[in-house]
Amino acid sequence: EATLGTAVEINGGTGNQIAGCTIRSIVGNPAVTISGSNNGIRSGDLYQLAGTGVSIRGGDRETLTPAGNYADNCHIHHAGRIHRTYNGAFKIHGVGNRISHCYIHDLPHQAIGYGGNDHIVEYCEFTRIAEETGDVGVLYTAMDWTSMGHEVRYNYFHDIHGPGRLGCRIIYPDLPCGGIHLHGNIFYDINIGFFTNSGRAMRIENNLFLDQQQAVAFNVWTDRQKFLPDGDWRMVERIREVNYDQPPFSDRYPALRRLAEDFALGPDQWIERAYPKDNVVRGNVSDGKLFARLNPKATLEHV
């Protein structure tokens, strides 16, 4: 407690574990960092943190080799006390890392910011997130078509309402991320359960949406420059960095082959890159104001 720096750092190695610790009143951002492989934090209580609680990264994106780093059975709350946006309970990057059995609450902005591939968020409870911020996700990612392969399963999201007109979108793969398998979750007393701007290859199935304003929403982002080289989010440059149209990405994530076909149409057909293609919504239960909202440009050909 009461350090100006990071409390604990695991930098490389394998099989290391932070177990049963209380970590509090940390000014360093993040409070805990974990990299390497098969390293993790288990059964920790983290609170009153200036920035992010735990930053987890590892794995090889070039080969899509998983790291197996994890956070399990942790209680994290009142993070982001000084760095109030984009600093929640967790940041998770790389390939093949996991957050499980955690209780996360009382945060001003997001709970989990992520990027990379093949991460798992499971058996967690989230409440009172986005207490100060609208247009925010409990789980949020952006800027990379190749961020795919994620599984969000068996979590409980409840009593979450961001302020303002846009509120909180619980699962928020922003422009143009996709590749989420969202299943077996319960959403109760929320603004929007799932929202994407132009995201692809989602499977949303067997979830309960209860007392929600919207369950799922698919939007088409219509800023042409975002989908061309030199856009301010560098979306085109990011997919070229990992050779998205070649193995292993094109084999592991078939939706990227269709994206390559859309790019082959040329810049005049940039709108084909913006459509939220290859999404499936099935087997869910909705008991709220609205089940599904599609932008007029997003049709049942895409969702």
PDB file of C-alpha atoms in Angstrom:
ATOM      1  CA  GLU A   1       0.000   0.000   0.000  1.00  0.00           C
ATOM      2  CA  ALA A   2       0.834   3.710  -0.305  1.00  0.00           C
ATOM      3  CA  THR A   3       3.471   3.543  -3.019  1.00  0.00           C
ATOM      4  CA  LEU A   4       4.054   6.060  -5.798  1.00  0.00           C
ATOM      5  CA  GLY A   5       5.052   3.231  -8.139  1.00  0.00           C
ATOM      6  CA  THR A   6       3.603  -0.079  -9.276  1.00  0.00           C
ATOM      7  CA  ALA A   7       2.973  -2.406  -6.345  1.00  0.00           C
ATOM      8  CA  VAL A   8       3.918  -5.719  -8.001  1.00  0.00           C
ATOM      9  CA  GLU A   9       5.433  -6.447 -11.393  1.00  0.00           C
ATOM     10  CA  ILE A  10       5.904  -9.838 -13.040  1.00  0.00           C
ATOM     11  CA  ASN A  11       8.020  -9.182 -16.117  1.00  0.00           C
ATOM     12  CA  GLY A  12       8.558 -12.394 -18.080  1.00  0.00           C
ATOM     13  CA  GLY A  13       9.149 -15.818 -16.634  1.00  0.00           C
ATOM     14  CA  THR A  14       6.542 -18.512 -16.209  1.00  0.00           C
ATOM     15  CA  GLY A  15       4.435 -20.002 -13.437  1.00  0.00           C
ATOM     16  CA  ASN A  16       4.620 -17.042 -11.053  1.00  0.00           C
ATOM     17  CA  GLN A  17       1.596 -16.141  -8.941  1.00  0.00           C
ATOM     18  CA  ILE A  18       0.512 -13.245  -6.741  1.00  0.00           C
ATOM     19  CA  ALA A  19      -1.830 -14.950  -4.269  1.00  0.00           C
ATOM     20  CA  GLY A  20      -4.064 -13.736  -1.479  1.00  0.00           C
ATOM     21  CA  CYS A  21      -2.758 -10.158  -1.362  1.00  0.00           C
ATOM     22  CA  THR A  22      -4.407  -6.865  -0.451  1.00  0.00           C
ATOM     23  CA  ILE A  23      -3.168  -4.073  -2.735  1.00  0.00           C
ATOM     24  CA  ARG A  24      -4.506  -0.605  -1.955  1.00  0.00           C
ATOM     25  CA  SER A  25      -3.781   3.126  -2.121  1.00  0.00           C
ATOM     26  CA  ILE A  26      -1.442   2.743  -5.104  1.00  0.00           C
ATOM     27  CA  VAL A  27      -0.471   5.835  -7.107  1.00  0.00           C
ATOM     28  CA  GLY A  28       1.461   3.906  -9.785  1.00  0.00           C
ATOM     29  CA  ASN A  29      -0.504   3.108 -12.924  1.00  0.00           C
ATOM     30  CA  PRO A  30      -1.166   0.210 -13.180  1.00  0.00           C
ATOM     31  CA  ALA A  31      -1.036  -1.198  -9.650  1.00  0.00           C
ATOM     32  CA  VAL A  32       0.019  -4.665 -10.894  1.00  0.00           C
ATOM     33  CA  THR A  33       1.618  -5.696 -14.199  1.00  0.00           C
ATOM     34  CA  ILE A  34       1.855  -9.259 -15.449  1.00  0.00           C
ATOM     35  CA  SER A  35       3.624 -10.524 -18.577  1.00  0.00           C
ATOM     36  CA  GLY A  36       5.462 -13.691 -19.596  1.00  0.00           C
ATOM     37  CA  SER A  37       3.471 -16.935 -19.685  1.00  0.00           C
ATOM     38  CA  ASN A  38       1.224 -18.774 -17.228  1.00  0.00           C
ATOM     39  CA  ASN A  39       1.693 -16.010 -14.660  1.00  0.00           C
ATOM     40  CA  GLY A  40      -1.181 -14.524 -12.717  1.00  0.00           C
ATOM     41  CA  ILE A  41      -2.899 -13.008  -9.718  1.00  0.00           C
ATOM     42  CA  ARG A  42      -5.331 -15.024  -7.605  1.00  0.00           C
ATOM     43  CA  SER A  43      -7.641 -14.137  -4.712  1.00  0.00           C
ATOM     44  CA  GLY A  44      -6.493 -10.528  -4.418  1.00  0.00           C
ATOM     45  CA  ASP A  45      -8.329  -7.475  -3.059  1.00  0.00           C
ATOM     46  CA  LEU A  46      -7.400  -4.287  -4.951  1.00  0.00           C
ATOM     47  CA  TYR A  47      -8.958  -0.890  -4.249  1.00  0.00           C
ATOM     48  CA  GLN A  48      -8.324   2.838  -3.970  1.00  0.00           C
ATOM     49  CA  LEU A  49      -6.080   2.816  -7.046  1.00  0.00           C
ATOM     50  CA  ALA A  50      -4.966   5.859  -9.044  1.00  0.00           C
ATOM     51  CA  GLY A  51      -5.229   4.066 -12.386  1.00  0.00           C
ATOM     52  CA  THR A  52      -5.719   0.541 -13.701  1.00  0.00           C
ATOM     53  CA  GLY A  53      -5.804  -2.344 -11.251  1.00  0.00           C
ATOM     54  CA  VAL A  54      -4.044  -5.105 -13.219  1.00  0.00           C
ATOM     55  CA  SER A  55      -2.397  -4.970 -16.649  1.00  0.00           C
ATOM     56  CA  ILE A  56      -2.013  -8.400 -18.258  1.00  0.00           C
ATOM     57  CA  ARG A  57      -0.177  -8.987 -21.492  1.00  0.00           C
ATOM     58  CA  GLY A  58       1.695 -11.792 -23.199  1.00  0.00           C
ATOM     59  CA  GLY A  59       1.553 -14.174 -26.114  1.00  0.00           C
ATOM     60  CA  ASP A  60       2.798 -13.832 -29.677  1.00  0.00           C
ATOM     61  CA  ARG A  61       0.458 -12.088 -32.124  1.00  0.00           C
ATOM     62  CA  GLU A  62       2.604 -13.012 -35.118  1.00  0.00           C
ATOM     63  CA  THR A  63       1.991 -16.726 -34.530  1.00  0.00           C
ATOM     64  CA  LEU A  64      -1.136 -16.363 -32.341  1.00  0.00           C
ATOM     65  CA  THR A  65       0.603 -18.313 -29.573  1.00  0.00           C
ATOM     66  CA  PRO A  66      -1.301 -17.905 -26.263  1.00  0.00           C
ATOM     67  CA  ALA A  67       0.375 -16.734 -23.063  1.00  0.00           C
ATOM     68  CA  GLY A  68      -2.014 -18.228 -20.517  1.00  0.00           C
ATOM     69  CA  ASN A  69      -1.659 -15.339 -18.074  1.00  0.00           C
ATOM     70  CA  TYR A  70      -4.620 -14.795 -15.788  1.00  0.00           C
ATOM     71  CA  ALA A  71      -6.486 -13.036 -12.998  1.00  0.00           C
ATOM     72  CA  ASP A  72      -8.758 -15.271 -10.930  1.00  0.00           C
ATOM     73  CA  ASN A  73     -11.032 -14.739  -7.922  1.00  0.00           C
ATOM     74  CA  CYS A  74     -10.072 -11.080  -7.435  1.00  0.00           C
ATOM     75  CA  HIS A  75     -12.136  -8.244  -5.957  1.00  0.00           C
ATOM     76  CA  ILE A  76     -11.360  -4.902  -7.613  1.00  0.00           C
ATOM     77  CA  HIS A  77     -13.160  -1.627  -6.952  1.00  0.00           C
ATOM     78  CA  HIS A  78     -12.571   2.120  -6.799  1.00  0.00           C
ATOM     79  CA  ALA A  79      -9.817   2.102  -9.408  1.00  0.00           C
ATOM     80  CA  GLY A  80      -9.222   5.044 -11.759  1.00  0.00           C
ATOM     81  CA  ARG A  81      -9.314   7.530  -8.897  1.00  0.00           C
ATOM     82  CA  ILE A  82      -6.825   9.923 -10.555  1.00  0.00           C
ATOM     83  CA  HIS A  83      -6.559   8.656 -14.169  1.00  0.00           C
ATOM     84  CA  ARG A  84     -10.314   8.503 -14.540  1.00  0.00           C
ATOM     85  CA  THR A  85     -10.840   7.347 -18.139  1.00  0.00           C
ATOM     86  CA  TYR A  86      -9.600   4.128 -19.797  1.00  0.00           C
ATOM     87  CA  ASN A  87      -8.182   2.960 -16.461  1.00  0.00           C
ATOM     88  CA  GLY A  88     -10.459   0.415 -14.869  1.00  0.00           C
ATOM     89  CA  ALA A  89     -10.011  -2.931 -13.165  1.00  0.00           C
ATOM     90  CA  PHE A  90      -8.041  -4.594 -15.968  1.00  0.00           C
ATOM     91  CA  LYS A  91      -6.186  -4.032 -19.203  1.00  0.00           C
ATOM     92  CA  ILE A  92      -5.545  -7.190 -21.195  1.00  0.00           C
ATOM     93  CA  HIS A  93      -3.470  -7.453 -24.385  1.00  0.00           C
ATOM     94  CA  GLY A  94      -1.587 -10.015 -26.433  1.00  0.00           C
ATOM     95  CA  VAL A  95      -2.939 -13.518 -27.069  1.00  0.00           C
ATOM     96  CA  GLY A  96      -4.736 -16.057 -24.941  1.00  0.00           C
ATOM     97  CA  ASN A  97      -5.095 -14.479 -21.487  1.00  0.00           C
ATOM     98  CA  ARG A  98      -7.954 -14.881 -19.021  1.00  0.00           C
ATOM     99  CA  ILE A  99      -9.991 -13.023 -16.393  1.00  0.00           C
ATOM    100  CA  SER A 100     -12.259 -15.255 -14.309  1.00  0.00           C
ATOM    101  CA  HIS A 101     -14.350 -15.336 -11.108  1.00  0.00           C
ATOM    102  CA  CYS A 102     -13.743 -11.654 -10.331  1.00  0.00           C
ATOM    103  CA  TYR A 103     -16.044  -9.119  -8.642  1.00  0.00           C
ATOM    104  CA  ILE A 104     -15.621  -5.667 -10.216  1.00  0.00           C
ATOM    105  CA  HIS A 105     -17.542  -2.557  -9.170  1.00  0.00           C
ATOM    106  CA  ASP A 106     -17.572   1.186  -8.513  1.00  0.00           C
ATOM    107  CA  LEU A 107     -15.513   2.537 -11.404  1.00  0.00           C
ATOM    108  CA  PRO A 108     -15.823   5.933 -13.142  1.00  0.00           C
ATOM    109  CA  HIS A 109     -15.261   4.626 -16.698  1.00  0.00           C
ATOM    110  CA  GLN A 110     -14.635   1.160 -18.183  1.00  0.00           C
ATOM    111  CA  ALA A 111     -13.955  -2.090 -16.312  1.00  0.00           C
ATOM    112  CA  ILE A 112     -11.820  -3.968 -18.873  1.00  0.00           C
ATOM    113  CA  GLY A 113      -9.944  -2.503 -21.821  1.00  0.00           C
ATOM    114  CA  TYR A 114      -8.571  -5.155 -24.158  1.00  0.00           C
ATOM    115  CA  GLY A 115      -6.822  -5.791 -27.439  1.00  0.00           C
ATOM    116  CA  GLY A 116      -5.210  -8.714 -29.228  1.00  0.00           C
ATOM    117  CA  ASN A 117      -6.678 -12.175 -29.651  1.00  0.00           C
ATOM    118  CA  ASP A 118      -8.298 -15.155 -27.974  1.00  0.00           C
ATOM    119  CA  HIS A 119      -8.881 -13.721 -24.499  1.00  0.00           C
ATOM    120  CA  ILE A 120     -11.482 -15.121 -22.081  1.00  0.00           C
ATOM    121  CA  VAL A 121     -13.651 -13.232 -19.584  1.00  0.00           C
ATOM    122  CA  GLU A 122     -15.765 -15.674 -17.570  1.00  0.00           C
ATOM    123  CA  TYR A 123     -17.738 -16.129 -14.337  1.00  0.00           C
ATOM    124  CA  CYS A 124     -17.326 -12.490 -13.278  1.00  0.00           C
ATOM    125  CA  GLU A 125     -19.773 -10.052 -11.695  1.00  0.00           C
ATOM    126  CA  PHE A 126     -19.853  -6.396 -12.754  1.00  0.00           C
ATOM    127  CA  THR A 127     -21.897  -3.603 -11.201  1.00  0.00           C
ATOM    128  CA  ARG A 128     -21.803   0.190 -10.844  1.00  0.00           C
ATOM    129  CA  ILE A 129     -19.434   0.726 -13.772  1.00  0.00           C
ATOM    130  CA  ALA A 130     -19.339   3.930 -15.903  1.00  0.00           C
ATOM    131  CA  GLU A 131     -20.462   5.969 -12.927  1.00  0.00           C
ATOM    132  CA  GLU A 132     -19.163   9.216 -14.489  1.00  0.00           C
ATOM    133  CA  THR A 133     -18.992   8.518 -18.227  1.00  0.00           C
ATOM    134  CA  GLY A 134     -21.359   7.928 -21.136  1.00  0.00           C
ATOM    135  CA  ASP A 135     -20.529   6.268 -24.485  1.00  0.00           C
ATOM    136  CA  VAL A 136     -18.354   3.764 -22.619  1.00  0.00           C
ATOM    137  CA  GLY A 137     -18.136  -0.010 -22.361  1.00  0.00           C
ATOM    138  CA  VAL A 138     -17.747  -2.279 -19.387  1.00  0.00           C
ATOM    139  CA  LEU A 139     -15.589  -4.288 -21.813  1.00  0.00           C
ATOM    140  CA  TYR A 140     -14.149  -2.000 -24.492  1.00  0.00           C
ATOM    141  CA  THR A 141     -11.817  -2.288 -27.476  1.00  0.00           C
ATOM    142  CA  ALA A 142     -11.236  -0.284 -30.655  1.00  0.00           C
ATOM    143  CA  MET A 143      -9.218   0.379 -33.811  1.00  0.00           C
ATOM    144  CA  ASP A 144      -8.255  -3.147 -34.945  1.00  0.00           C
ATOM    145  CA  TRP A 145     -10.160  -5.469 -37.313  1.00  0.00           C
ATOM    146  CA  THR A 146      -7.817  -8.321 -36.343  1.00  0.00           C
ATOM    147  CA  SER A 147      -8.761  -8.252 -32.633  1.00  0.00           C
ATOM    148  CA  MET A 148     -10.744 -11.510 -32.759  1.00  0.00           C
ATOM    149  CA  GLY A 149     -11.254 -14.853 -31.077  1.00  0.00           C
ATOM    150  CA  HIS A 150     -12.516 -13.563 -27.727  1.00  0.00           C
ATOM    151  CA  GLU A 151     -14.944 -15.404 -25.478  1.00  0.00           C
ATOM    152  CA  VAL A 152     -17.173 -13.615 -22.941  1.00  0.00           C
ATOM    153  CA  ARG A 153     -19.200 -16.218 -21.074  1.00  0.00           C
ATOM    154  CA  TYR A 154     -21.194 -16.835 -17.890  1.00  0.00           C
ATOM    155  CA  ASN A 155     -20.845 -13.319 -16.469  1.00  0.00           C
ATOM    156  CA  TYR A 156     -23.389 -11.229 -14.542  1.00  0.00           C
ATOM    157  CA  PHE A 157     -23.713  -7.550 -15.503  1.00  0.00           C
ATOM    158  CA  HIS A 158     -26.219  -5.581 -13.443  1.00  0.00           C
ATOM    159  CA  ASP A 159     -27.230  -2.090 -12.298  1.00  0.00           C
ATOM    160  CA  ILE A 160     -25.022  -0.316 -14.831  1.00  0.00           C
ATOM    161  CA  HIS A 161     -26.086   3.037 -16.290  1.00  0.00           C
ATOM    162  CA  GLY A 162     -23.687   5.544 -17.811  1.00  0.00           C
ATOM    163  CA  PRO A 163     -24.792   9.180 -17.604  1.00  0.00           C
ATOM    164  CA  GLY A 164     -26.017  11.199 -20.577  1.00  0.00           C
ATOM    165  CA  ARG A 165     -27.844  10.293 -23.760  1.00  0.00           C
ATOM    166  CA  LEU A 166     -25.535   7.444 -24.831  1.00  0.00           C
ATOM    167  CA  GLY A 167     -25.239   5.630 -21.514  1.00  0.00           C
ATOM    168  CA  CYS A 168     -23.103   2.523 -21.078  1.00  0.00           C
ATOM    169  CA  ARG A 169     -22.784  -0.196 -23.722  1.00  0.00           C
ATOM    170  CA  ILE A 170     -21.810  -3.237 -21.642  1.00  0.00           C
ATOM    171  CA  ILE A 171     -19.918  -5.109 -24.380  1.00  0.00           C
ATOM    172  CA  TYR A 172     -18.541  -2.435 -26.695  1.00  0.00           C
ATOM    173  CA  PRO A 173     -16.301  -3.546 -29.590  1.00  0.00           C
ATOM    174  CA  ASP A 174     -15.895  -0.128 -31.139  1.00  0.00           C
ATOM    175  CA  LEU A 175     -14.797   0.701 -34.647  1.00  0.00           C
ATOM    176  CA  PRO A 176     -14.132  -1.846 -36.169  1.00  0.00           C
ATOM    177  CA  CYS A 177     -13.332  -4.688 -33.747  1.00  0.00           C
ATOM    178  CA  GLY A 178     -15.194  -7.991 -33.687  1.00  0.00           C
ATOM    179  CA  GLY A 179     -14.735 -11.704 -33.224  1.00  0.00           C
ATOM    180  CA  ILE A 180     -16.554 -12.043 -29.890  1.00  0.00           C
ATOM    181  CA  HIS A 181     -18.450 -15.140 -28.778  1.00  0.00           C
ATOM    182  CA  LEU A 182     -20.873 -13.743 -26.188  1.00  0.00           C
ATOM    183  CA  HIS A 183     -22.831 -16.516 -24.522  1.00  0.00           C
ATOM    184  CA  GLY A 184     -24.365 -17.617 -21.257  1.00  0.00           C
ATOM    185  CA  ASN A 185     -24.333 -14.126 -19.707  1.00  0.00           C
ATOM    186  CA  ILE A 186     -26.998 -12.327 -17.667  1.00  0.00           C
ATOM    187  CA  PHE A 187     -27.613  -8.608 -18.252  1.00  0.00           C
ATOM    188  CA  TYR A 188     -29.988  -6.958 -15.770  1.00  0.00           C
ATOM    189  CA  ASP A 189     -31.007  -3.303 -15.278  1.00  0.00           C
ATOM    190  CA  ILE A 190     -28.667  -1.807 -17.897  1.00  0.00           C
ATOM    191  CA  ASN A 191     -28.617   0.671 -20.795  1.00  0.00           C
ATOM    192  CA  ILE A 192     -27.349  -1.429 -23.736  1.00  0.00           C
ATOM    193  CA  GLY A 193     -26.080  -5.008 -23.516  1.00  0.00           C
ATOM    194  CA  PHE A 194     -24.033  -5.153 -26.717  1.00  0.00           C
ATOM    195  CA  PHE A 195     -23.094  -2.407 -29.167  1.00  0.00           C
ATOM    196  CA  THR A 196     -20.681  -2.313 -32.082  1.00  0.00           C
ATOM    197  CA  ASN A 197     -19.640   0.211 -34.694  1.00  0.00           C
ATOM    198  CA  SER A 198     -19.000  -1.849 -37.859  1.00  0.00           C
ATOM    199  CA  GLY A 199     -17.785  -4.918 -35.961  1.00  0.00           C
ATOM    200  CA  ARG A 200     -17.729  -8.342 -37.636  1.00  0.00           C
ATOM    201  CA  ALA A 201     -17.983 -12.015 -36.753  1.00  0.00           C
ATOM    202  CA  MET A 202     -19.910 -11.771 -33.478  1.00  0.00           C
ATOM    203  CA  ARG A 203     -21.820 -14.750 -32.089  1.00  0.00           C
ATOM    204  CA  ILE A 204     -24.347 -13.613 -29.504  1.00  0.00           C
ATOM    205  CA  GLU A 205     -26.295 -16.564 -28.178  1.00  0.00           C
ATOM    206  CA  ASN A 206     -28.014 -17.959 -25.094  1.00  0.00           C
ATOM    207  CA  ASN A 207     -27.853 -14.746 -23.050  1.00  0.00           C
ATOM    208  CA  LEU A 208     -30.515 -13.225 -20.786  1.00  0.00           C
ATOM    209  CA  PHE A 209     -31.254  -9.518 -21.297  1.00  0.00           C
ATOM    210  CA  LEU A 210     -33.574  -8.305 -18.524  1.00  0.00           C
ATOM    211  CA  ASP A 211     -34.866  -4.798 -17.818  1.00  0.00           C
ATOM    212  CA  GLN A 212     -32.658  -3.238 -20.497  1.00  0.00           C
ATOM    213  CA  GLN A 213     -33.115  -0.232 -22.754  1.00  0.00           C
ATOM    214  CA  GLN A 214     -31.557  -2.168 -25.664  1.00  0.00           C
ATOM    215  CA  ALA A 215     -30.193  -5.698 -25.757  1.00  0.00           C
ATOM    216  CA  VAL A 216     -28.059  -5.604 -28.923  1.00  0.00           C
ATOM    217  CA  ALA A 217     -27.262  -2.856 -31.426  1.00  0.00           C
ATOM    218  CA  PHE A 218     -25.275  -2.901 -34.674  1.00  0.00           C
ATOM    219  CA  ASN A 219     -24.195   0.408 -36.150  1.00  0.00           C
ATOM    220  CA  VAL A 220     -22.501   1.346 -39.431  1.00  0.00           C
ATOM    221  CA  TRP A 221     -19.845   4.019 -39.035  1.00  0.00           C
ATOM    222  CA  THR A 222     -19.967   6.328 -42.061  1.00  0.00           C
ATOM    223  CA  ASP A 223     -16.764   8.375 -41.745  1.00  0.00           C
ATOM    224  CA  ARG A 224     -15.078   7.403 -45.021  1.00  0.00           C
ATOM    225  CA  GLN A 225     -11.578   8.410 -43.966  1.00  0.00           C
ATOM    226  CA  LYS A 226     -11.553   5.976 -41.056  1.00  0.00           C
ATOM    227  CA  PHE A 227     -11.608   3.091 -43.554  1.00  0.00           C
ATOM    228  CA  LEU A 228      -8.808   4.385 -45.798  1.00  0.00           C
ATOM    229  CA  PRO A 229      -5.034   4.625 -45.296  1.00  0.00           C
ATOM    230  CA  ASP A 230      -3.860   7.524 -43.125  1.00  0.00           C
ATOM    231  CA  GLY A 231      -7.113   7.595 -41.169  1.00  0.00           C
ATOM    232  CA  ASP A 232      -6.748   9.057 -37.716  1.00  0.00           C
ATOM    233  CA  TRP A 233      -7.328   5.659 -36.053  1.00  0.00           C
ATOM    234  CA  ARG A 234      -4.787   3.905 -38.385  1.00  0.00           C
ATOM    235  CA  MET A 235      -7.167   0.987 -38.892  1.00  0.00           C
ATOM    236  CA  VAL A 236      -5.795   0.039 -42.305  1.00  0.00           C
ATOM    237  CA  GLU A 237      -2.197   0.264 -41.123  1.00  0.00           C
ATOM    238  CA  ARG A 238      -2.933  -1.998 -38.148  1.00  0.00           C
ATOM    239  CA  ILE A 239      -4.295  -4.874 -40.237  1.00  0.00           C
ATOM    240  CA  ARG A 240      -1.365  -4.673 -42.631  1.00  0.00           C
ATOM    241  CA  GLU A 241       1.087  -4.918 -39.721  1.00  0.00           C
ATOM    242  CA  VAL A 242      -0.069  -8.475 -38.984  1.00  0.00           C
ATOM    243  CA  ASN A 243      -0.718  -9.626 -42.605  1.00  0.00           C
ATOM    244  CA  TYR A 244      -4.389 -10.167 -41.860  1.00  0.00           C
ATOM    245  CA  ASP A 245      -5.094 -11.826 -45.226  1.00  0.00           C
ATOM    246  CA  GLN A 246      -2.475 -14.553 -44.722  1.00  0.00           C
ATOM    247  CA  PRO A 247      -2.081 -17.458 -42.263  1.00  0.00           C
ATOM    248  CA  PRO A 248      -2.328 -17.730 -39.351  1.00  0.00           C
ATOM    249  CA  PHE A 249      -4.881 -14.874 -39.174  1.00  0.00           C
ATOM    250  CA  SER A 250      -6.801 -15.777 -42.330  1.00  0.00           C
ATOM    251  CA  ASP A 251      -7.053 -19.419 -41.217  1.00  0.00           C
ATOM    252  CA  ARG A 252      -7.946 -18.773 -37.587  1.00  0.00           C
ATOM    253  CA  TYR A 253     -10.484 -16.016 -38.345  1.00  0.00           C
ATOM    254  CA  PRO A 254     -12.290 -16.683 -41.657  1.00  0.00           C
ATOM    255  CA  ALA A 255     -14.130 -13.334 -41.437  1.00  0.00           C
ATOM    256  CA  LEU A 256     -10.827 -11.649 -42.311  1.00  0.00           C
ATOM    257  CA  ARG A 257     -10.919 -13.343 -45.728  1.00  0.00           C
ATOM    258  CA  ARG A 258     -14.165 -11.535 -46.470  1.00  0.00           C
ATOM    259  CA  LEU A 259     -12.580  -8.299 -45.267  1.00  0.00           C
ATOM    260  CA  ALA A 260      -9.756  -8.892 -47.750  1.00  0.00           C
ATOM    261  CA  GLU A 261     -12.361  -9.307 -50.498  1.00  0.00           C
ATOM    262  CA  ASP A 262     -13.919  -5.987 -49.475  1.00  0.00           C
ATOM    263  CA  PHE A 263     -10.536  -4.257 -49.650  1.00  0.00           C
ATOM    264  CA  ALA A 264      -9.990  -5.726 -53.122  1.00  0.00           C
ATOM    265  CA  LEU A 265     -13.014  -3.725 -54.317  1.00  0.00           C
ATOM    266  CA  GLY A 266     -10.961  -0.534 -53.956  1.00  0.00           C
ATOM    267  CA  PRO A 267     -11.421   2.719 -52.029  1.00  0.00           C
ATOM    268  CA  ASP A 268     -14.522   3.783 -53.959  1.00  0.00           C
ATOM    269  CA  GLN A 269     -16.345   0.878 -52.305  1.00  0.00           C
ATOM    270  CA  TRP A 270     -15.112   1.725 -48.811  1.00  0.00           C
ATOM    271  CA  ILE A 271     -18.628   1.321 -47.411  1.00  0.00           C
ATOM    272  CA  GLU A 272     -18.270  -2.461 -47.838  1.00  0.00           C
ATOM    273  CA  ARG A 273     -15.532  -2.291 -45.200  1.00  0.00           C
ATOM    274  CA  ALA A 274     -17.896  -0.478 -42.842  1.00  0.00           C
ATOM    275  CA  TYR A 275     -20.795  -2.940 -42.873  1.00  0.00           C
ATOM    276  CA  PRO A 276     -21.035  -5.177 -39.754  1.00  0.00           C
ATOM    277  CA  LYS A 277     -20.815  -8.458 -41.641  1.00  0.00           C
ATOM    278  CA  ASP A 278     -20.938 -12.099 -40.538  1.00  0.00           C
ATOM    279  CA  ASN A 279     -22.747 -11.531 -37.226  1.00  0.00           C
ATOM    280  CA  VAL A 280     -25.146 -14.050 -35.676  1.00  0.00           C
ATOM    281  CA  VAL A 281     -27.681 -13.386 -32.905  1.00  0.00           C
ATOM    282  CA  ARG A 282     -29.668 -16.425 -31.759  1.00  0.00           C
ATOM    283  CA  GLY A 283     -31.209 -18.194 -28.791  1.00  0.00           C
ATOM    284  CA  ASN A 284     -31.328 -15.175 -26.475  1.00  0.00           C
ATOM    285  CA  VAL A 285     -34.093 -14.084 -24.085  1.00  0.00           C
ATOM    286  CA  SER A 286     -35.074 -10.414 -23.889  1.00  0.00           C
ATOM    287  CA  ASP A 287     -37.443  -8.834 -21.368  1.00  0.00           C
ATOM    288  CA  GLY A 288     -36.858  -5.096 -21.722  1.00  0.00           C
ATOM    289  CA  LYS A 289     -37.714  -2.126 -23.886  1.00  0.00           C
ATOM    290  CA  LEU A 290     -35.936  -3.191 -27.100  1.00  0.00           C
ATOM    291  CA  PHE A 291     -34.234  -6.391 -28.210  1.00  0.00           C
ATOM    292  CA  ALA A 292     -32.292  -5.420 -31.352  1.00  0.00           C
ATOM    293  CA  ARG A 293     -31.515  -2.194 -33.164  1.00  0.00           C
ATOM    294  CA  LEU A 294     -29.889  -2.166 -36.592  1.00  0.00           C
ATOM    295  CA  ASN A 295     -28.582   0.978 -38.257  1.00  0.00           C
ATOM    296  CA  PRO A 296     -30.539   1.433 -41.518  1.00  0.00           C
ATOM    297  CA  LYS A 297     -27.407   0.475 -43.448  1.00  0.00           C
ATOM    298  CA  ALA A 298     -27.002  -2.724 -41.399  1.00  0.00           C
ATOM    299  CA  THR A 299     -29.445  -5.318 -42.646  1.00  0.00           C
ATOM    300  CA  LEU A 300     -30.289  -8.935 -41.955  1.00  0.00           C
ATOM    301  CA  GLU A 301     -27.693  -9.797 -44.595  1.00  0.00           C
ATOM    302  CA  HIS A 302     -25.095  -8.630 -42.088  1.00  0.00           C
ATOM    303  CA  VAL A 303     -26.775  -9.624 -38.810  1.00  0.00           C
TER     304      VAL A 303
END
